Structure formats: structure tokens, C-alpha cells
PDB file of C-alpha atoms in Angstrom:
ATOM      1  CA  MET U 434       3.341 -18.693  -5.825  1.00  0.00           C
ATOM      2  CA  SER U 435       1.880 -17.981  -2.417  1.00  0.00           C
ATOM      3  CA  VAL U 436       2.188 -15.540   0.425  1.00  0.00           C
ATOM      4  CA  LEU U 437       1.256 -16.139   4.011  1.00  0.00           C
ATOM      5  CA  ALA U 438      -1.191 -13.378   4.814  1.00  0.00           C
ATOM      6  CA  ASP U 439      -4.304 -12.455   6.673  1.00  0.00           C
ATOM      7  CA  ARG U 440      -6.816 -13.206   3.915  1.00  0.00           C
ATOM      8  CA  GLU U 441      -9.489 -10.854   5.248  1.00  0.00           C
ATOM      9  CA  ARG U 442      -7.214  -7.823   5.679  1.00  0.00           C
ATOM     10  CA  LEU U 443      -5.424  -8.371   2.387  1.00  0.00           C
ATOM     11  CA  GLY U 444      -8.850  -8.666   0.725  1.00  0.00           C
ATOM     12  CA  LEU U 445      -9.882  -5.342   2.271  1.00  0.00           C
ATOM     13  CA  ALA U 446      -6.721  -3.701   0.927  1.00  0.00           C
ATOM     14  CA  LEU U 447      -7.305  -5.037  -2.586  1.00  0.00           C
ATOM     15  CA  ASP U 448     -10.951  -3.979  -2.442  1.00  0.00           C
ATOM     16  CA  ALA U 449      -9.859  -0.454  -1.482  1.00  0.00           C
ATOM     17  CA  LEU U 450      -7.428  -0.272  -4.417  1.00  0.00           C
ATOM     18  CA  LEU U 451     -10.010  -1.570  -6.884  1.00  0.00           C
ATOM     19  CA  GLU U 452     -12.783   0.699  -5.559  1.00  0.00           C
ATOM     20  CA  ASN U 453     -10.414   3.650  -5.872  1.00  0.00           C
ATOM     21  CA  ALA U 454      -9.658   2.722  -9.478  1.00  0.00           C
ATOM     22  CA  VAL U 455     -13.381   2.429 -10.279  1.00  0.00           C
ATOM     23  CA  ARG U 456     -14.104   5.778  -8.617  1.00  0.00           C
ATOM     24  CA  HIS U 457     -11.486   7.568 -10.722  1.00  0.00           C
ATOM     25  CA  THR U 458     -12.188   6.038 -14.129  1.00  0.00           C
ATOM     26  CA  GLY U 459     -14.832   6.615 -16.750  1.00  0.00           C
ATOM     27  CA  THR U 460     -16.735   4.166 -18.917  1.00  0.00           C
ATOM     28  CA  ASP U 461     -14.052   4.122 -21.635  1.00  0.00           C
ATOM     29  CA  ASP U 462     -11.131   3.746 -19.205  1.00  0.00           C
ATOM     30  CA  VAL U 463      -9.343   0.502 -18.377  1.00  0.00           C
ATOM     31  CA  ILE U 464      -8.573  -1.045 -14.984  1.00  0.00           C
ATOM     32  CA  GLN U 465      -5.946  -3.785 -14.844  1.00  0.00           C
ATOM     33  CA  LEU U 466      -5.119  -6.093 -11.928  1.00  0.00           C
ATOM     34  CA  SER U 467      -1.792  -7.956 -12.104  1.00  0.00           C
ATOM     35  CA  VAL U 468       0.000 -10.284  -9.719  1.00  0.00           C
ATOM     36  CA  ILE U 469       3.690 -10.678 -10.464  1.00  0.00           C
ATOM     37  CA  ARG U 470       6.330 -12.833  -8.863  1.00  0.00           C
ATOM     38  CA  GLY U 471       9.912 -12.609 -10.041  1.00  0.00           C
ATOM     39  CA  TRP U 472      12.468 -15.056  -8.757  1.00  0.00           C
ATOM     40  CA  PRO U 473      11.927 -17.251  -5.683  1.00  0.00           C
ATOM     41  CA  GLY U 474      12.303 -15.203  -2.529  1.00  0.00           C
ATOM     42  CA  MET U 475      11.521 -11.936  -4.317  1.00  0.00           C
ATOM     43  CA  PRO U 476       8.478  -9.937  -3.200  1.00  0.00           C
ATOM     44  CA  VAL U 477       5.140 -10.641  -4.777  1.00  0.00           C
ATOM     45  CA  ARG U 478       3.804  -7.547  -6.551  1.00  0.00           C
ATOM     46  CA  ILE U 479       0.089  -6.839  -6.816  1.00  0.00           C
ATOM     47  CA  ILE U 480      -0.576  -3.990  -9.231  1.00  0.00           C
ATOM     48  CA  VAL U 481      -3.827  -2.125  -9.770  1.00  0.00           C
ATOM     49  CA  ALA U 482      -3.490   0.212 -12.736  1.00  0.00           C
ATOM     50  CA  ASP U 483      -6.084   2.402 -14.396  1.00  0.00           C
ATOM     51  CA  SER U 484      -6.268   4.826 -17.296  1.00  0.00           C
ATOM     52  CA  GLY U 485      -8.437   7.250 -15.314  1.00  0.00           C
ATOM     53  CA  SER U 486      -8.064  10.797 -14.077  1.00  0.00           C
ATOM     54  CA  GLY U 487      -4.691  10.384 -12.361  1.00  0.00           C
ATOM     55  CA  ILE U 488      -3.365  12.270  -9.354  1.00  0.00           C
ATOM     56  CA  PRO U 489      -1.689  15.686  -9.495  1.00  0.00           C
ATOM     57  CA  ALA U 490       2.001  15.539  -8.555  1.00  0.00           C
ATOM     58  CA  ASP U 491       1.493  17.956  -5.650  1.00  0.00           C
ATOM     59  CA  GLN U 492      -1.069  15.556  -4.116  1.00  0.00           C
ATOM     60  CA  LEU U 493       0.900  12.298  -4.403  1.00  0.00           C
ATOM     61  CA  HIS U 494       2.711  12.701  -1.085  1.00  0.00           C
ATOM     62  CA  LEU U 495      -0.648  13.163   0.713  1.00  0.00           C
ATOM     63  CA  ILE U 496      -2.750  10.292  -0.617  1.00  0.00           C
ATOM     64  CA  PHE U 497      -1.747   7.796   2.077  1.00  0.00           C
ATOM     65  CA  ASP U 498      -2.666  10.250   4.876  1.00  0.00           C
ATOM     66  CA  ARG U 499      -5.884   9.525   6.733  1.00  0.00           C
ATOM     67  CA  PHE U 500      -8.970  11.521   5.743  1.00  0.00           C
ATOM     68  CA  ARG U 501      -7.380  12.913   2.554  1.00  0.00           C
ATOM     69  CA  THR U 502     -10.016  12.759  -0.156  1.00  0.00           C
ATOM     70  CA  GLY U 503      -8.488  14.539  -3.132  1.00  0.00           C
ATOM     71  CA  ASP U 504      -9.818  17.854  -4.324  1.00  0.00           C
ATOM     72  CA  GLU U 505     -11.825  19.671  -1.692  1.00  0.00           C
ATOM     73  CA  ASP U 506     -14.571  20.496  -4.194  1.00  0.00           C
ATOM     74  CA  GLN U 507     -15.285  16.821  -4.947  1.00  0.00           C
ATOM     75  CA  SER U 508     -16.477  14.150  -2.554  1.00  0.00           C
ATOM     76  CA  ARG U 509     -14.288  11.167  -3.302  1.00  0.00           C
ATOM     77  CA  GLY U 510     -14.764   8.915  -0.268  1.00  0.00           C
ATOM     78  CA  THR U 511     -13.806   8.802   3.386  1.00  0.00           C
ATOM     79  CA  GLY U 512     -10.060   9.138   2.942  1.00  0.00           C
ATOM     80  CA  LEU U 513      -9.423   5.868   4.763  1.00  0.00           C
ATOM     81  CA  GLY U 514      -8.954   3.413   1.878  1.00  0.00           C
ATOM     82  CA  LEU U 515      -5.358   4.162   0.893  1.00  0.00           C
ATOM     83  CA  PRO U 516      -4.135   4.515   4.500  1.00  0.00           C
ATOM     84  CA  LEU U 517      -5.690   1.082   5.149  1.00  0.00           C
ATOM     85  CA  VAL U 518      -3.850  -0.340   2.131  1.00  0.00           C
ATOM     86  CA  ARG U 519      -0.555   1.042   3.435  1.00  0.00           C
ATOM     87  CA  ALA U 520      -1.200  -0.277   6.960  1.00  0.00           C
ATOM     88  CA  VAL U 521      -2.064  -3.770   5.701  1.00  0.00           C
ATOM     89  CA  ALA U 522       0.978  -3.863   3.414  1.00  0.00           C
ATOM     90  CA  ARG U 523       3.345  -2.775   6.187  1.00  0.00           C
ATOM     91  CA  ALA U 524       1.807  -5.143   8.723  1.00  0.00           C
ATOM     92  CA  HIS U 525       2.620  -7.964   6.292  1.00  0.00           C
ATOM     93  CA  GLY U 526       6.220  -6.763   5.885  1.00  0.00           C
ATOM     94  CA  GLY U 527       5.550  -5.080   2.540  1.00  0.00           C
ATOM     95  CA  ASP U 528       4.658  -1.643   1.249  1.00  0.00           C
ATOM     96  CA  VAL U 529       2.553   0.216  -1.312  1.00  0.00           C
ATOM     97  CA  THR U 530       3.724   2.756  -3.883  1.00  0.00           C
ATOM     98  CA  VAL U 531       1.977   4.846  -6.508  1.00  0.00           C
ATOM     99  CA  ARG U 532       2.873   6.231  -9.921  1.00  0.00           C
ATOM    100  CA  SER U 533       0.411   8.614 -11.502  1.00  0.00           C
ATOM    101  CA  GLU U 534      -0.004  11.237 -14.154  1.00  0.00           C
ATOM    102  CA  PRO U 535      -3.028  13.532 -14.390  1.00  0.00           C
ATOM    103  CA  GLY U 536      -5.220  12.560 -17.322  1.00  0.00           C
ATOM    104  CA  ARG U 537      -3.326   9.313 -17.926  1.00  0.00           C
ATOM    105  CA  GLY U 538      -4.137   7.224 -14.858  1.00  0.00           C
ATOM    106  CA  SER U 539      -2.513   5.710 -11.797  1.00  0.00           C
ATOM    107  CA  GLU U 540      -0.680   2.550 -10.867  1.00  0.00           C
ATOM    108  CA  PHE U 541      -0.650   1.296  -7.285  1.00  0.00           C
ATOM    109  CA  GLU U 542       1.829  -1.446  -6.459  1.00  0.00           C
ATOM    110  CA  LEU U 543       1.419  -3.503  -3.295  1.00  0.00           C
ATOM    111  CA  THR U 544       4.495  -5.585  -2.503  1.00  0.00           C
ATOM    112  CA  LEU U 545       4.463  -8.518  -0.088  1.00  0.00           C
ATOM    113  CA  PRO U 546       7.273 -10.840   0.924  1.00  0.00           C
ATOM    114  CA  GLU U 547       6.839 -14.310  -0.508  1.00  0.00           C
ATOM    115  CA  HIS U 548       6.932 -15.760   3.011  1.00  0.00           C
ATOM    116  CA  VAL U 549       5.822 -13.485   5.863  1.00  0.00           C
ATOM    117  CA  SER U 550       5.728 -15.759   8.901  1.00  0.00           C
ATOM    118  CA  ASP U 551       4.723 -19.204  10.080  1.00  0.00           C
ATOM    119  CA  ARG U 552       1.230 -17.925  10.918  1.00  0.00           C
ATOM    120  CA  THR U 553      -1.537 -17.009   8.520  1.00  0.00           C
ATOM    121  CA  ALA U 554      -3.108 -14.345  10.754  1.00  0.00           C
ATOM    122  CA  LEU U 555      -1.610 -11.083  11.934  1.00  0.00           C
ATOM    123  CA  PRO U 556      -1.199 -10.555  15.657  1.00  0.00           C
ATOM    124  CA  ALA U 557      -3.856  -8.415  17.304  1.00  0.00           C
ATOM    125  CA  GLY U 558      -3.100  -4.728  16.824  1.00  0.00           C
ATOM    126  CA  ALA U 559      -0.616  -5.197  13.961  1.00  0.00           C
ATOM    127  CA  ILE U 560      -2.575  -2.937  11.601  1.00  0.00           C
ATOM    128  CA  GLU U 561      -2.782  -0.136  14.160  1.00  0.00           C
ATOM    129  CA  ARG U 562       0.950  -0.421  14.939  1.00  0.00           C
ATOM    130  CA  ALA U 563       1.811  -0.400  11.230  1.00  0.00           C
ATOM    131  CA  GLU U 564      -0.203   2.785  10.635  1.00  0.00           C
ATOM    132  CA  SER U 565       1.809   4.648  13.238  1.00  0.00           C
ATOM    133  CA  ALA U 566       5.162   3.080  12.358  1.00  0.00           C
ATOM    134  CA  PRO U 567       7.925   5.360  11.078  1.00  0.00           C
ATOM    135  CA  ALA U 568       9.156   4.996   7.514  1.00  0.00           C
ATOM    136  CA  PRO U 569      11.290   1.882   7.017  1.00  0.00           C
ATOM    137  CA  GLU U 570      14.995   2.232   7.770  1.00  0.00           C
ATOM    138  CA  THR U 571      17.468   1.924   4.945  1.00  0.00           C
ATOM    139  CA  ALA U 572      21.057   0.784   4.928  1.00  0.00           C
ATOM    140  CA  ASP U 573      21.998   4.247   3.660  1.00  0.00           C
ATOM    141  CA  ASP U 574      20.645   5.904   6.823  1.00  0.00           C
ATOM    142  CA  PRO U 575      23.585   6.013   9.291  1.00  0.00           C
ATOM    143  CA  ALA U 576      21.464   7.586  12.042  1.00  0.00           C
ATOM    144  CA  ALA U 577      18.969   4.726  11.868  1.00  0.00           C
ATOM    145  CA  ALA U 578      21.748   2.137  11.817  1.00  0.00           C
ATOM    146  CA  ALA U 579      23.455   3.741  14.832  1.00  0.00           C
ATOM    147  CA  GLY U 580      20.206   3.778  16.821  1.00  0.00           C
ATOM    148  CA  ARG U 581      19.428   0.083  16.371  1.00  0.00           C
ATOM    149  CA  GLY U 582      19.585  -1.935  19.539  1.00  0.00           C
ATOM    150  CA  GLN U 583      19.703   1.088  21.841  1.00  0.00           C
ATOM    151  CA  GLY U 584      16.314   0.739  23.502  1.00  0.00           C
ATOM    152  CA  GLN U 585      14.292   2.180  20.657  1.00  0.00           C
ATOM    153  CA  GLN U 586      10.717   1.041  20.237  1.00  0.00           C
ATOM    154  CA  GLY U 587      10.318  -1.261  17.250  1.00  0.00           C
ATOM    155  CA  SER U 588       7.788  -0.863  14.482  1.00  0.00           C
ATOM    156  CA  ALA U 589       5.285  -3.429  13.258  1.00  0.00           C
ATOM    157  CA  ARG U 590       7.723  -4.467  10.522  1.00  0.00           C
ATOM    158  CA  ARG U 591       9.481  -7.685  11.463  1.00  0.00           C
TER     159      ARG U 591
END
């Protein structure tokens, strides 16, 4: 199994996920890193799961926003790690999702296409474009489908 990716940026994203897991776990908690590939052509899934503190449901929709650091009464970092993970995933044609339950831990899943492009490095500015890109279009979104090809600016997803 292999993916064509920018090794440095993907490494930064994985480091951010692992550092986050370490920051939110105690000495008796478990952190698990898994790489899963289903059938050929299916996305590769990189999962970082922990049995740590978890994320409150009302905070889940905010964790990929820049400068969000969790509870205001605790210093938990710069608030740039998870937005970086999302930007790297999207720049590679993938995404990142989270499942979490307070007191039971979190699971972050980074998905990457098995084959991204013929190049191993991202074009200059791809991360910045991916951070500001709108949410991916879906086939169930008639407005998005109708707007395709009508002079709209494209996102970093290719």
C-alpha cells in the first residue's frame, strides 16, 4: 500500500494528531495508531485513537477552526494543529473526521486517496488554498451541481 504525498507535510499532520492524543491522555490511557487500506482504489485511512479525556459534543464542530484551544480555562496549545491536519488532508484530496466521547477518548481518522497525483510534492500554496476551501461538494447538493462549470473559483481539491 502506498500513497503519493508530500512526506514532510503529511508527517507534520501525523505529528499534530499524535501530540494532541498525548496532550489529552493520562499515564493509564492508551493511544493507538492504525493505517488501514480496504480494497484497491479505496482511500487509505490513518487513525489516531486514544482513551483520554474526549471532546464535549458542543465543541466538536469547532475543533478544526484556527486558534481554538478547547476550554478557555486550560491552555491546550496554539489551536493550529487540527486546522493544519485538515488543510494537509484536503490538499492531498482527502479529509479528516473525529469521533469522541467525553471521558472515553477520541478517534481522528485521516483519509487519503491511494493515488493522489503523478507528483510527490504539493504545488506551492496548496495548503493555504485548502484551508480556505469550501466544504466538498456532494452529489446530493443540486445547487453545487448546477454551479459547476459556470466560472466559479475552484478549491484545492482536484
